[in-house]
Amino acid sequence: MTVQKKERHVLGLSGGRDSAALAIYMRHHHPELDIDYFFTDTGEELPEVYSYLLDLEARLGKPIVRLNPDRGFKFLLKKHNNFLPSPQARWCTIMLKLKPFEAWVKEMLDAGEKVYSYVAIRSDEEYRAGYISKDDNLVVKLPFKEDGIDKAGVMDLLNNAGLGLPKYYEWRSRSGCTFCFFQQKIEWLRLKERHPEAFKEAMGYEKLAVDGGSPFTWSQGESLAELCEPARVEQIKADHEKRIERLRSKVQENPLRDNDVLDINDLYGQSKVCLTCHK
Ligand code: SF4
């Protein structure tokens, strides 16, 4: 006689728009599933992320499990000779996000459970990366892809639930670490305006890296100090405005969909996103 494995359902929240919408979607469309929602805290997140998670928790009527890495960013940076993480050397995602998740899920798998992990890849996105399961008992599910939920659909879900967008959408459209290197230059400038202490801290990490011989800065081709020079600030802002104008002139208005938001990915390209941290 085959013994049926116990099933577990887990859904990772990044503090971002799409994963929050997926949690709401699953709660409404699959109330029969007892889903464990989790958030992997790097310890370097925006305060807006924490308050959004609290709002979401209230709407889900269930606590969100907080997973923490063994070692924080500062320890790991030291271990990497103060070289900053970058799109080519993304040790931060592995150590701060993926490892704590793997350790948490391993306990379930070791207990003989089959785990379904729900990931918020929308129907209008390509699924190029993300968490690839190495264990047959860890199954990755993409409900938005399967059910044709695109960005406007995500906005509908968030608005209808009364949750809306995370507060940081006023100035940045990504969750994740305050100093994430996937940030665009305009987002760095806004981080400086909104969270000067976090910006100062990022400058400190960068100085350590450069003084220690690292060729890489947080933002490609220039240090944060250079990025803050008044003439450079004007240039970055002007470039950003031009991108918005260019995109607006191309986008066809859809009277049935008045909730499409232009975000950084639309303006600068989808490739500059980390599916683990920014969903
Ligand atoms: S948000 Fe950015 S800096 Fe933080 S772990 Fe993810 S990729 Fe790394």
PDB file of N, CA, C and O and ligand atoms in Angstrom, residues 42 90 92-93 96-97 176-177 179-182 274 277-278, ligand 1:
ATOM      1  N   THR A  42      16.463  40.062   5.244  1.00  0.00           N
ATOM      2  CA  THR A  42      17.923  40.245   5.130  1.00  0.00           C
ATOM      3  C   THR A  42      18.454  41.118   6.261  1.00  0.00           C
ATOM      4  O   THR A  42      19.652  41.217   6.454  1.00  0.00           O
ATOM      5  N   ARG A  90      26.339  37.387  -6.941  1.00  0.00           N
ATOM      6  CA  ARG A  90      25.158  37.647  -6.106  1.00  0.00           C
ATOM      7  C   ARG A  90      25.140  36.779  -4.865  1.00  0.00           C
ATOM      8  O   ARG A  90      24.182  36.062  -4.627  1.00  0.00           O
ATOM      9  N   CYS A  92      24.753  37.702  -1.970  1.00  0.00           N
ATOM     10  CA  CYS A  92      23.747  38.195  -1.017  1.00  0.00           C
ATOM     11  C   CYS A  92      22.437  37.407  -1.149  1.00  0.00           C
ATOM     12  O   CYS A  92      21.865  36.972  -0.155  1.00  0.00           O
ATOM     13  N   THR A  93      21.962  37.204  -2.370  1.00  0.00           N
ATOM     14  CA  THR A  93      20.694  36.486  -2.565  1.00  0.00           C
ATOM     15  C   THR A  93      20.815  35.050  -2.064  1.00  0.00           C
ATOM     16  O   THR A  93      19.917  34.528  -1.410  1.00  0.00           O
ATOM     17  N   LEU A  96      21.460  35.329   1.960  1.00  0.00           N
ATOM     18  CA  LEU A  96      20.456  36.023   2.784  1.00  0.00           C
ATOM     19  C   LEU A  96      19.028  35.599   2.479  1.00  0.00           C
ATOM     20  O   LEU A  96      18.134  35.774   3.297  1.00  0.00           O
ATOM     21  N   LYS A  97      18.811  35.085   1.283  1.00  0.00           N
ATOM     22  CA  LYS A  97      17.433  34.730   0.902  1.00  0.00           C
ATOM     23  C   LYS A  97      17.260  33.220   0.669  1.00  0.00           C
ATOM     24  O   LYS A  97      16.372  32.591   1.220  1.00  0.00           O
ATOM     25  N   GLY A 176      13.243  44.591  -1.266  1.00  0.00           N
ATOM     26  CA  GLY A 176      14.633  44.150  -1.136  1.00  0.00           C
ATOM     27  C   GLY A 176      15.472  45.135  -0.349  1.00  0.00           C
ATOM     28  O   GLY A 176      14.973  46.121   0.179  1.00  0.00           O
ATOM     29  N   CYS A 177      16.758  44.841  -0.307  1.00  0.00           N
ATOM     30  CA  CYS A 177      17.671  45.615   0.540  1.00  0.00           C
ATOM     31  C   CYS A 177      17.703  47.089   0.141  1.00  0.00           C
ATOM     32  O   CYS A 177      17.584  47.422  -1.032  1.00  0.00           O
ATOM     33  N   PHE A 179      20.141  48.932  -0.127  1.00  0.00           N
ATOM     34  CA  PHE A 179      21.271  49.236  -1.021  1.00  0.00           C
ATOM     35  C   PHE A 179      21.331  48.319  -2.240  1.00  0.00           C
ATOM     36  O   PHE A 179      22.382  48.168  -2.843  1.00  0.00           O
ATOM     37  N   CYS A 180      20.218  47.708  -2.592  1.00  0.00           N
ATOM     38  CA  CYS A 180      20.282  46.712  -3.674  1.00  0.00           C
ATOM     39  C   CYS A 180      20.924  47.301  -4.942  1.00  0.00           C
ATOM     40  O   CYS A 180      20.546  48.362  -5.412  1.00  0.00           O
ATOM     41  N   PHE A 181      21.891  46.573  -5.488  1.00  0.00           N
ATOM     42  CA  PHE A 181      22.630  47.035  -6.676  1.00  0.00           C
ATOM     43  C   PHE A 181      21.793  46.952  -7.944  1.00  0.00           C
ATOM     44  O   PHE A 181      22.215  47.413  -8.994  1.00  0.00           O
ATOM     45  N   PHE A 182      20.612  46.338  -7.857  1.00  0.00           N
ATOM     46  CA  PHE A 182      19.725  46.324  -9.023  1.00  0.00           C
ATOM     47  C   PHE A 182      18.991  47.660  -9.164  1.00  0.00           C
ATOM     48  O   PHE A 182      18.277  47.875 -10.123  1.00  0.00           O
ATOM     49  N   CYS A 274      15.582  40.899  -9.491  1.00  0.00           N
ATOM     50  CA  CYS A 274      15.896  39.624  -8.875  1.00  0.00           C
ATOM     51  C   CYS A 274      14.586  38.986  -8.466  1.00  0.00           C
ATOM     52  O   CYS A 274      13.832  39.555  -7.673  1.00  0.00           O
ATOM     53  N   CYS A 277      14.114  38.457  -4.649  1.00  0.00           N
ATOM     54  CA  CYS A 277      14.032  39.610  -3.739  1.00  0.00           C
ATOM     55  C   CYS A 277      12.952  40.621  -4.143  1.00  0.00           C
ATOM     56  O   CYS A 277      12.474  41.370  -3.314  1.00  0.00           O
ATOM     57  N   HIS A 278      12.635  40.705  -5.410  1.00  0.00           N
ATOM     58  CA  HIS A 278      11.838  41.844  -5.889  1.00  0.00           C
ATOM     59  C   HIS A 278      10.432  41.500  -6.319  1.00  0.00           C
ATOM     60  O   HIS A 278       9.775  42.306  -6.977  1.00  0.00           O
TER      61      HIS A 278
HETATM   62  S1  SF4 B   1      17.625  42.746  -2.571  1.00  0.00           S
HETATM   63 FE1  SF4 B   1      19.425  43.043  -3.853  1.00  0.00          FE
HETATM   64  S2  SF4 B   1      21.128  43.322  -2.391  1.00  0.00           S
HETATM   65 FE2  SF4 B   1      19.419  42.379  -1.267  1.00  0.00          FE
HETATM   66  S3  SF4 B   1      19.767  40.185  -1.353  1.00  0.00           S
HETATM   67 FE3  SF4 B   1      18.449  40.712  -3.071  1.00  0.00          FE
HETATM   68  S4  SF4 B   1      19.823  41.071  -4.822  1.00  0.00           S
HETATM   69 FE4  SF4 B   1      21.041  41.149  -2.924  1.00  0.00          FE
END
